Amino acid sequence: MAVSGSPVGGSTPPPPPPPPQEQANKLGFTKPISLAGPTTADLHRNAELEKFLVDSGLYESNEESASRQEVLRRLDQIVKSWVKLLTRQRGYTDQMVEDANAVIFTFGSYRLGVHGPGVDIDTLCIGPSYVNREDFFIILHNILAEMEEVTELQPVPDAHVPVMKFKFQGISIDLLYASISILVVPEELDISDGSILHDVDEQTVRSLNGCRVADQILKLVPNVEHFRTTLRCLKFWAKRRGVYSNVTGFLGGVNWAILVARVCQFYPNAIPSMLVSRFFRVYSQWRWPNPVMLCSIEENEPYLPIWDPRRNPRDRFHLMPIITPAYPCMNSSYNVSTSTLRVMMEQFQHGNKICDEIELNKSQWSALFKPYVFFEAYKNYLQVDIVALDADDLLLWRGWVESRLRQLTLKIERDTHGMLQCHPYPHEYADASKPCPHSAFFMGLQRKEGVRGQEGQQFDIRGTVDEFRQEISMYVYWKPGMEIYVSHVRRKQLPAFVFPDGYKRTRMPRHMSHAAEKTRECTTKCYSGSSSSERCIKRKNSHEMVDVKPDKPEKRTSVSPQRLECVSPESCTSKLDGTPQISIECIEGVRPDGSTTKDADRNCEIKSSHRLLGSDTIIEVGDMQINETCFVDSTHDRLKSRDLEVQNEVSLLNQWKNLPLGS
């Protein structure tokens, strides 16, 4: 369906973009890397890619598209009636009641036109100055709660961007609210006008900028349809490879959109099959923390805080800056940590390798989207179990815990001085056999590559886990029955519910110690609390030190980044006195092809600051290059045809000395 940036009530499709050749010198703040168009082989690969996306079910049906439009129309009617009701109750004139209005905008994947079947719709309600956020979370919430069409209503007023989540006629909605400084909201409100940001608080600015950023991205790409297909493809890849989650410390929808848009600017005449390949070629070589920006960062009225490492010391330590194109320009990827950046760089390198093979006709597109086998990639995991009395409580409690898991990653990095690396996995699991609602998240754990540990060396993160649990317990909406348990599990001891169809390796090595087996023995207790309700508590024998012997290196068939494996933490998961000691022993790692290695030379080491700023420059990029020649083709003609593109790219990127922060 056509997606518009105008309000739901009167949407008109945006005008078609100019031809790519015409836009080549207009988009972005640097010249394109290459103006080359597709070859016959590129067109063939593009047809195969689009067929793969369709066969993978990434496009919604016409019926679902019509259902979404109907839900948005109904939601628009509801918020209009809500504002008129408040206007009348507050004693405004009949004319004011008649003129009172609110409008619904879409943003995110729906606005960008890359949403798939079953995904939620990101929406923004804009209302007048006298209808505030409290009215939204109380009065409108109560109106929605009484409607039969609305289910799973979940207000999150304390979020970084306050949101109300619910399902309307089975379609998931994330609804934000922005009260702007005018009395009557026009039906054809221009949300891109900077004056809309006057006299509003920071939360309102963040709410408004979702729509403003989406519109700017669409304006800054040379070919919207090519951008959409490429973005749809990369989002699917990121989910398959376990790196799609802003809350966990990876990248979310807007981050991926900006990264893809920048590649579209680099190669304005490329088609999606070319853009996917160039995406991995560019970002597998990108020198973070150099920022990805679609346009210059400008300072306008009102003078709102923007991402500027010259003035804001905190901005200098962002590891993977991806800057939003709408004023006020901010870093959309501030959640990224050293560990998650390492994981993403490994996945970019893996994707680049597969795309090279596809261009050589040695592989198919399906190989690029092969799911990452997380539970074969590490030998040690941290398991976070979340339980509550009922499904509604679990929905709230799980959301809170998930939003704080990134802090656990950061604390482990801090307390082990970066020696123990975490790989948080953004997928949620549930044990249906438990008598109470349950959810679980996992983190892979390993010693930092290139660092040799002595046999028996231990990492004690008991205090780290206790600190995390204490912070989690400060949840203002906590209820009896909401509990969290953190435990260490080895790969051989992973619960069956994390495997497809409950599959689990049943054969255990003979040399596995009796003590290691006992660490997974647990009982499930349900007891009555003050609320006379049953609480499900998973208790473990966690009072003893876990002494794990190094396993014999195994060859694996999964495709996963090379890493040095190690034994890692065990933490308390019960309310028994004492917490186990945590041990870690360095053993061999695994390359992406499944072979074992002890060589850490190929490790992608990410440093956090590098003194990003000089005294006389804004941001030093130095001799950053996107090396097109790293791809070796056995066909002489193909190499010859690439020479001009390679030379053009290297010469342009060598000129990047100062990235502009201002116009």
PDB file of C-alpha atoms in Angstrom, residues 275-285 344-360 367-369 630-632:
ATOM      1  CA  LEU A 275      22.923  -2.414  -2.584  1.00  0.00           C
ATOM      2  CA  VAL A 276      22.760  -5.446  -0.288  1.00  0.00           C
ATOM      3  CA  SER A 277      26.243  -6.490  -1.362  1.00  0.00           C
ATOM      4  CA  ARG A 278      27.581  -2.922  -1.019  1.00  0.00           C
ATOM      5  CA  PHE A 279      25.987  -2.635   2.407  1.00  0.00           C
ATOM      6  CA  PHE A 280      28.169  -5.407   3.795  1.00  0.00           C
ATOM      7  CA  ARG A 281      31.202  -4.214   1.875  1.00  0.00           C
ATOM      8  CA  VAL A 282      30.896  -0.730   3.366  1.00  0.00           C
ATOM      9  CA  TYR A 283      30.045  -1.569   6.974  1.00  0.00           C
ATOM     10  CA  SER A 284      32.404  -4.519   7.343  1.00  0.00           C
ATOM     11  CA  GLN A 285      35.162  -1.940   6.785  1.00  0.00           C
ATOM     12  CA  MET A 344      27.581  -6.830  14.681  1.00  0.00           C
ATOM     13  CA  MET A 345      30.983  -6.347  13.056  1.00  0.00           C
ATOM     14  CA  GLU A 346      31.445 -10.117  12.974  1.00  0.00           C
ATOM     15  CA  GLN A 347      28.056 -10.474  11.313  1.00  0.00           C
ATOM     16  CA  PHE A 348      28.839  -7.727   8.769  1.00  0.00           C
ATOM     17  CA  GLN A 349      32.046  -9.561   7.850  1.00  0.00           C
ATOM     18  CA  HIS A 350      30.153 -12.831   7.551  1.00  0.00           C
ATOM     19  CA  GLY A 351      27.521 -11.164   5.337  1.00  0.00           C
ATOM     20  CA  ASN A 352      30.226  -9.643   3.157  1.00  0.00           C
ATOM     21  CA  LYS A 353      31.808 -13.056   2.652  1.00  0.00           C
ATOM     22  CA  ILE A 354      28.484 -14.628   1.614  1.00  0.00           C
ATOM     23  CA  CYS A 355      27.685 -11.762  -0.788  1.00  0.00           C
ATOM     24  CA  ASP A 356      31.090 -12.182  -2.431  1.00  0.00           C
ATOM     25  CA  GLU A 357      30.241 -15.849  -2.973  1.00  0.00           C
ATOM     26  CA  ILE A 358      26.827 -14.910  -4.403  1.00  0.00           C
ATOM     27  CA  GLU A 359      28.468 -12.541  -6.904  1.00  0.00           C
ATOM     28  CA  LEU A 360      30.784 -15.377  -7.927  1.00  0.00           C
ATOM     29  CA  ALA A 367      22.832 -18.716   2.481  1.00  0.00           C
ATOM     30  CA  LEU A 368      22.896 -15.047   3.480  1.00  0.00           C
ATOM     31  CA  PHE A 369      19.711 -15.434   5.510  1.00  0.00           C
ATOM     32  CA  CYS A 630      39.120  -7.165  -1.269  1.00  0.00           C
ATOM     33  CA  PHE A 631      36.632  -9.098  -3.387  1.00  0.00           C
ATOM     34  CA  VAL A 632      38.545 -11.430  -5.710  1.00  0.00           C
TER      35      VAL A 632
END
